[in-house]
mmCIF file of C-alpha atoms in Angstrom:
data_model
loop_
_atom_site.group_PDB
_atom_site.id
_atom_site.type_symbol
_atom_site.label_atom_id
_atom_site.label_comp_id
_atom_site.label_asym_id
_atom_site.label_seq_id
_atom_site.Cartn_x
_atom_site.Cartn_y
_atom_site.Cartn_z
ATOM 1 C CA MET T 419 -31.577 -82.581 -10.167
ATOM 2 C CA PRO T 420 -33.612 -85.841 -9.909
ATOM 3 C CA GLU T 421 -37.243 -85.939 -8.843
ATOM 4 C CA SER T 422 -36.554 -87.856 -5.779
ATOM 5 C CA PHE T 423 -34.289 -84.961 -4.582
ATOM 6 C CA HIS T 424 -36.948 -82.040 -4.643
ATOM 7 C CA VAL T 425 -37.575 -81.361 -1.061
ATOM 8 C CA THR T 426 -40.638 -79.085 -0.076
ATOM 9 C CA GLN T 427 -40.606 -76.709 2.695
ATOM 10 C CA GLN T 428 -42.670 -78.870 4.788
ATOM 11 C CA VAL T 429 -39.758 -81.716 4.717
ATOM 12 C CA HIS T 430 -37.102 -79.748 6.714
ATOM 13 C CA MET T 431 -37.603 -78.202 10.094
ATOM 14 C CA ASP T 432 -37.965 -74.779 10.676
ATOM 15 C CA MET T 433 -35.225 -73.529 13.000
ATOM 16 C CA SER T 434 -36.257 -69.934 13.336
ATOM 17 C CA PRO T 435 -38.213 -70.486 16.759
ATOM 18 C CA ALA T 436 -35.513 -73.113 18.134
ATOM 19 C CA VAL T 437 -32.613 -70.908 17.755
ATOM 20 C CA PRO T 438 -33.465 -67.653 19.921
ATOM 21 C CA ALA T 439 -35.051 -70.128 22.555
ATOM 22 C CA GLY T 440 -31.596 -71.905 22.868
ATOM 23 C CA GLU T 441 -33.126 -75.190 22.602
ATOM 24 C CA MET T 442 -30.499 -77.939 23.165
ATOM 25 C CA GLU T 443 -30.504 -79.447 19.621
ATOM 26 C CA VAL T 444 -29.310 -76.096 18.531
ATOM 27 C CA PHE T 445 -26.199 -75.865 20.462
ATOM 28 C CA SER T 446 -24.301 -78.502 18.113
ATOM 29 C CA VAL T 447 -25.748 -76.592 15.044
ATOM 30 C CA ALA T 448 -24.392 -73.176 16.505
ATOM 31 C CA TYR T 449 -20.978 -74.807 17.308
ATOM 32 C CA VAL T 450 -20.799 -76.054 13.566
ATOM 33 C CA SER T 451 -22.239 -72.936 12.356
ATOM 34 C CA GLY T 452 -19.260 -70.858 14.120
ATOM 35 C CA SER T 453 -16.550 -73.218 12.437
ATOM 36 C CA ILE T 454 -18.197 -72.576 9.106
ATOM 37 C CA ALA T 455 -18.369 -68.755 9.683
ATOM 38 C CA ARG T 456 -14.762 -68.866 10.948
ATOM 39 C CA GLN T 457 -13.733 -70.871 7.547
ATOM 40 C CA VAL T 458 -15.900 -68.707 5.033
ATOM 41 C CA LEU T 459 -14.447 -65.434 6.684
ATOM 42 C CA HIS T 460 -10.829 -66.638 6.516
ATOM 43 C CA GLY T 461 -9.031 -64.167 4.551
ATOM 44 C CA VAL T 462 -12.059 -61.873 4.198
ATOM 45 C CA SER T 463 -11.654 -58.076 5.184
ATOM 46 C CA CYS T 464 -15.305 -57.105 4.515
ATOM 47 C CA ASP T 465 -16.932 -55.771 7.857
ATOM 48 C CA ALA T 466 -20.525 -56.121 6.267
ATOM 49 C CA CYS T 467 -19.570 -60.042 5.591
ATOM 50 C CA LYS T 468 -18.271 -60.436 9.042
ATOM 51 C CA THR T 469 -21.201 -58.605 10.612
ATOM 52 C CA CYS T 470 -23.623 -60.874 8.677
ATOM 53 C CA LEU T 471 -22.156 -64.362 9.697
ATOM 54 C CA THR T 472 -20.949 -63.527 13.185
ATOM 55 C CA SER T 473 -22.599 -62.094 16.363
ATOM 56 C CA GLU T 474 -20.669 -59.913 18.889
ATOM 57 C CA VAL T 475 -23.401 -60.447 21.400
ATOM 58 C CA LEU T 476 -23.661 -63.817 23.229
ATOM 59 C CA LEU T 477 -26.978 -65.471 21.905
ATOM 60 C CA SER T 478 -28.594 -68.292 23.657
ATOM 61 C CA ALA T 479 -27.744 -70.636 20.898
ATOM 62 C CA ASN T 480 -24.039 -69.764 21.531
ATOM 63 C CA VAL T 481 -23.736 -70.521 25.099
ATOM 64 C CA PHE T 482 -22.431 -73.939 24.366
ATOM 65 C CA ILE T 483 -19.592 -72.380 22.502
ATOM 66 C CA TYR T 484 -18.969 -69.829 25.409
ATOM 67 C CA PHE T 485 -18.471 -72.901 27.541
ATOM 68 C CA LYS T 486 -15.954 -74.600 24.871
ATOM 69 C CA GLU T 487 -13.588 -71.343 25.022
ATOM 70 C CA CYS T 488 -10.351 -72.440 26.651
ATOM 71 C CA SER T 489 -9.608 -69.076 27.947
ATOM 72 C CA ASP T 490 -12.168 -66.797 30.027
ATOM 73 C CA THR T 491 -10.366 -63.660 28.986
ATOM 74 C CA GLU T 492 -9.486 -64.423 25.214
ATOM 75 C CA GLN T 493 -12.246 -65.263 22.639
ATOM 76 C CA SER T 494 -10.761 -67.961 20.268
ATOM 77 C CA LEU T 495 -13.888 -69.494 19.014
ATOM 78 C CA THR T 496 -16.248 -67.893 16.208
ATOM 79 C CA TYR T 497 -19.760 -67.007 17.640
ATOM 80 C CA PRO T 498 -22.146 -67.235 14.576
ATOM 81 C CA SER T 499 -25.325 -64.942 13.869
ATOM 82 C CA GLU T 500 -28.694 -66.202 14.410
ATOM 83 C CA LYS T 501 -29.458 -66.324 10.626
ATOM 84 C CA LEU T 502 -26.437 -68.562 9.917
ATOM 85 C CA VAL T 503 -27.515 -71.038 12.588
ATOM 86 C CA GLU T 504 -31.004 -71.160 11.190
ATOM 87 C CA THR T 505 -29.508 -71.742 7.684
ATOM 88 C CA VAL T 506 -27.179 -74.196 8.664
ATOM 89 C CA GLY T 507 -30.035 -75.925 10.962
ATOM 90 C CA THR T 508 -32.209 -76.122 7.884
ATOM 91 C CA ALA T 509 -29.463 -77.446 5.431
ATOM 92 C CA VAL T 510 -28.623 -80.137 7.742
ATOM 93 C CA THR T 511 -32.260 -81.154 7.909
ATOM 94 C CA LEU T 512 -32.573 -81.140 4.373
ATOM 95 C CA MET T 513 -29.161 -83.173 3.849
ATOM 96 C CA GLU T 514 -30.555 -85.669 6.172
ATOM 97 C CA SER T 515 -33.807 -86.118 4.493
ATOM 98 C CA ILE T 516 -32.121 -86.574 0.959
ATOM 99 C CA MET T 517 -28.861 -88.443 1.716
ATOM 100 C CA THR T 518 -30.520 -92.135 2.116
ATOM 101 C CA GLU T 519 -31.501 -91.656 -1.616
ATOM 102 C CA ALA T 520 -28.437 -89.771 -2.697
ATOM 103 C CA ALA T 521 -25.554 -91.842 -0.919
ATOM 104 C CA HIS T 522 -25.356 -94.475 -3.628
ATOM 105 C CA LEU T 523 -25.121 -91.962 -6.539
ATOM 106 C CA ASN T 524 -22.116 -90.648 -8.151
ATOM 107 C CA SER T 525 -21.472 -86.754 -7.386
ATOM 108 C CA VAL T 526 -23.174 -87.066 -4.072
ATOM 109 C CA GLU T 527 -21.809 -83.511 -2.979
ATOM 110 C CA GLN T 528 -23.097 -82.236 -6.219
ATOM 111 C CA HIS T 529 -26.703 -83.374 -5.643
ATOM 112 C CA ILE T 530 -26.710 -82.281 -2.479
ATOM 113 C CA THR T 531 -25.233 -78.800 -3.205
ATOM 114 C CA THR T 532 -27.863 -78.381 -5.862
ATOM 115 C CA ALA T 533 -30.596 -79.360 -3.321
ATOM 116 C CA ILE T 534 -29.224 -76.939 -0.686
ATOM 117 C CA LYS T 535 -28.924 -74.018 -3.056
ATOM 118 C CA SER T 536 -32.575 -74.442 -4.288
ATOM 119 C CA THR T 537 -34.292 -75.259 -1.295
ATOM 120 C CA VAL T 538 -32.507 -73.116 1.499
ATOM 121 C CA ASP T 539 -33.261 -69.376 1.721
ATOM 122 C CA PHE T 540 -29.855 -67.395 1.410
ATOM 123 C CA GLU T 541 -31.203 -64.287 0.573
ATOM 124 C CA TRP T 542 -30.601 -62.985 4.191
ATOM 125 C CA ILE T 543 -27.105 -62.683 3.354
ATOM 126 C CA ARG T 544 -27.705 -60.466 0.375
ATOM 127 C CA CYS T 545 -29.845 -58.015 2.549
ATOM 128 C CA SER T 546 -28.237 -57.970 5.731
ATOM 129 C CA GLY T 547 -24.683 -58.589 4.664
ATOM 130 C CA CYS T 548 -22.835 -57.756 1.391
ATOM 131 C CA SER T 549 -24.371 -58.130 -1.999
ATOM 132 C CA LEU T 550 -20.904 -57.985 -3.550
ATOM 133 C CA HIS T 551 -19.541 -61.151 -1.758
ATOM 134 C CA HIS T 552 -23.241 -62.993 -1.539
ATOM 135 C CA GLN T 553 -22.307 -65.742 -4.182
ATOM 136 C CA ARG T 554 -18.893 -66.333 -2.928
ATOM 137 C CA ILE T 555 -20.429 -66.600 0.673
ATOM 138 C CA VAL T 556 -23.407 -68.915 -0.380
ATOM 139 C CA ASP T 557 -20.933 -71.261 -2.236
ATOM 140 C CA SER T 558 -18.625 -71.443 0.707
ATOM 141 C CA ILE T 559 -21.077 -72.163 3.222
ATOM 142 C CA VAL T 560 -22.710 -74.934 1.190
ATOM 143 C CA ARG T 561 -18.960 -76.391 0.425
ATOM 144 C CA CYS T 562 -18.237 -76.362 3.942
ATOM 145 C CA LEU T 563 -21.747 -77.914 4.924
ATOM 146 C CA THR T 564 -21.233 -80.876 2.438
ATOM 147 C CA ARG T 565 -17.509 -81.636 3.199
ATOM 148 C CA ILE T 566 -18.524 -81.771 7.088
ATOM 149 C CA TYR T 567 -22.161 -83.458 6.762
ATOM 150 C CA ILE T 568 -21.333 -86.043 4.150
ATOM 151 C CA PRO T 569 -18.333 -87.842 5.686
ATOM 152 C CA TRP T 570 -20.284 -87.739 9.210
ATOM 153 C CA TRP T 571 -23.474 -89.189 7.615
ATOM 154 C CA CYS T 572 -21.352 -91.890 6.227
ATOM 155 C CA LYS T 573 -19.493 -92.473 9.280
ATOM 156 C CA ARG T 574 -22.825 -92.626 11.220
ATOM 157 C CA ARG T 575 -24.321 -95.210 8.620
ATOM 158 C CA ASN T 576 -21.335 -97.361 8.653
ATOM 159 C CA ARG T 577 -21.525 -97.655 12.621
ATOM 160 C CA MET T 578 -25.127 -98.456 12.494
ATOM 161 C CA MET T 579 -24.645 -101.256 9.864
ATOM 162 C CA THR T 580 -21.553 -102.534 11.809
ATOM 163 C CA GLU T 581 -23.747 -102.596 14.889
ATOM 164 C CA ALA T 582 -26.604 -104.416 13.067
ATOM 165 C CA ALA T 583 -24.151 -107.128 11.559
ATOM 166 C CA ARG T 584 -22.536 -107.805 15.009
ATOM 167 C CA GLN T 585 -26.109 -108.153 16.466
ATOM 168 C CA ARG T 586 -26.957 -110.481 13.926
ATOM 169 C CA ALA T 587 -23.633 -112.765 14.292
ATOM 170 C CA THR T 588 -24.419 -112.560 18.100
ATOM 171 C CA GLU T 589 -27.756 -114.012 17.622
ATOM 172 C CA ARG T 590 -26.566 -116.612 15.160
ATOM 173 C CA LYS T 591 -23.961 -117.560 17.792
ATOM 174 C CA MET T 592 -26.359 -117.872 20.285
ATOM 175 C CA LYS T 593 -28.930 -120.015 18.416
ATOM 176 C CA ILE T 594 -25.855 -122.525 17.809
ATOM 177 C CA LEU T 595 -24.938 -122.569 21.249
ATOM 178 C CA SER T 596 -28.660 -123.133 22.385
ATOM 179 C CA HIS T 597 -29.024 -126.224 20.251
ATOM 180 C CA GLN T 598 -26.025 -128.080 21.687
#
């Protein structure tokens, strides 16, 4: 991994206090975390893994997910565990900090995967979950994160650049019109 991708603990936000507090910024992270948990656990029958990644109780961070449910009687969405939400939030913050440096490189996903695996703490999965499936779960979480985040980042960046180009064109046209 190039030196420019080395990110220290101070760079990325610590999600630990924000998740239990149910802060607004955490709601979208929790929603995406639930989606990741569902994808990772698809076809998994290990109860320890399910308990590690999901929550049976309604956490404050999962209130948004609860209100997104289509039915009051049937749960169709996945409610992530507090630790998964913290981990996803930390990984997203890390990706945000390195994407401007990595976006133009070949193998962007590989660079970001390496950065996440070397920086974000996944040890809680081994401790609270299943040590047998630990590596598979970590790999799946990281793959889901990169497959969701990289296209989303590119879409946002393209919108910003398009808007900036549109603004410059408008200014140029206004200059032309004001001189006539």
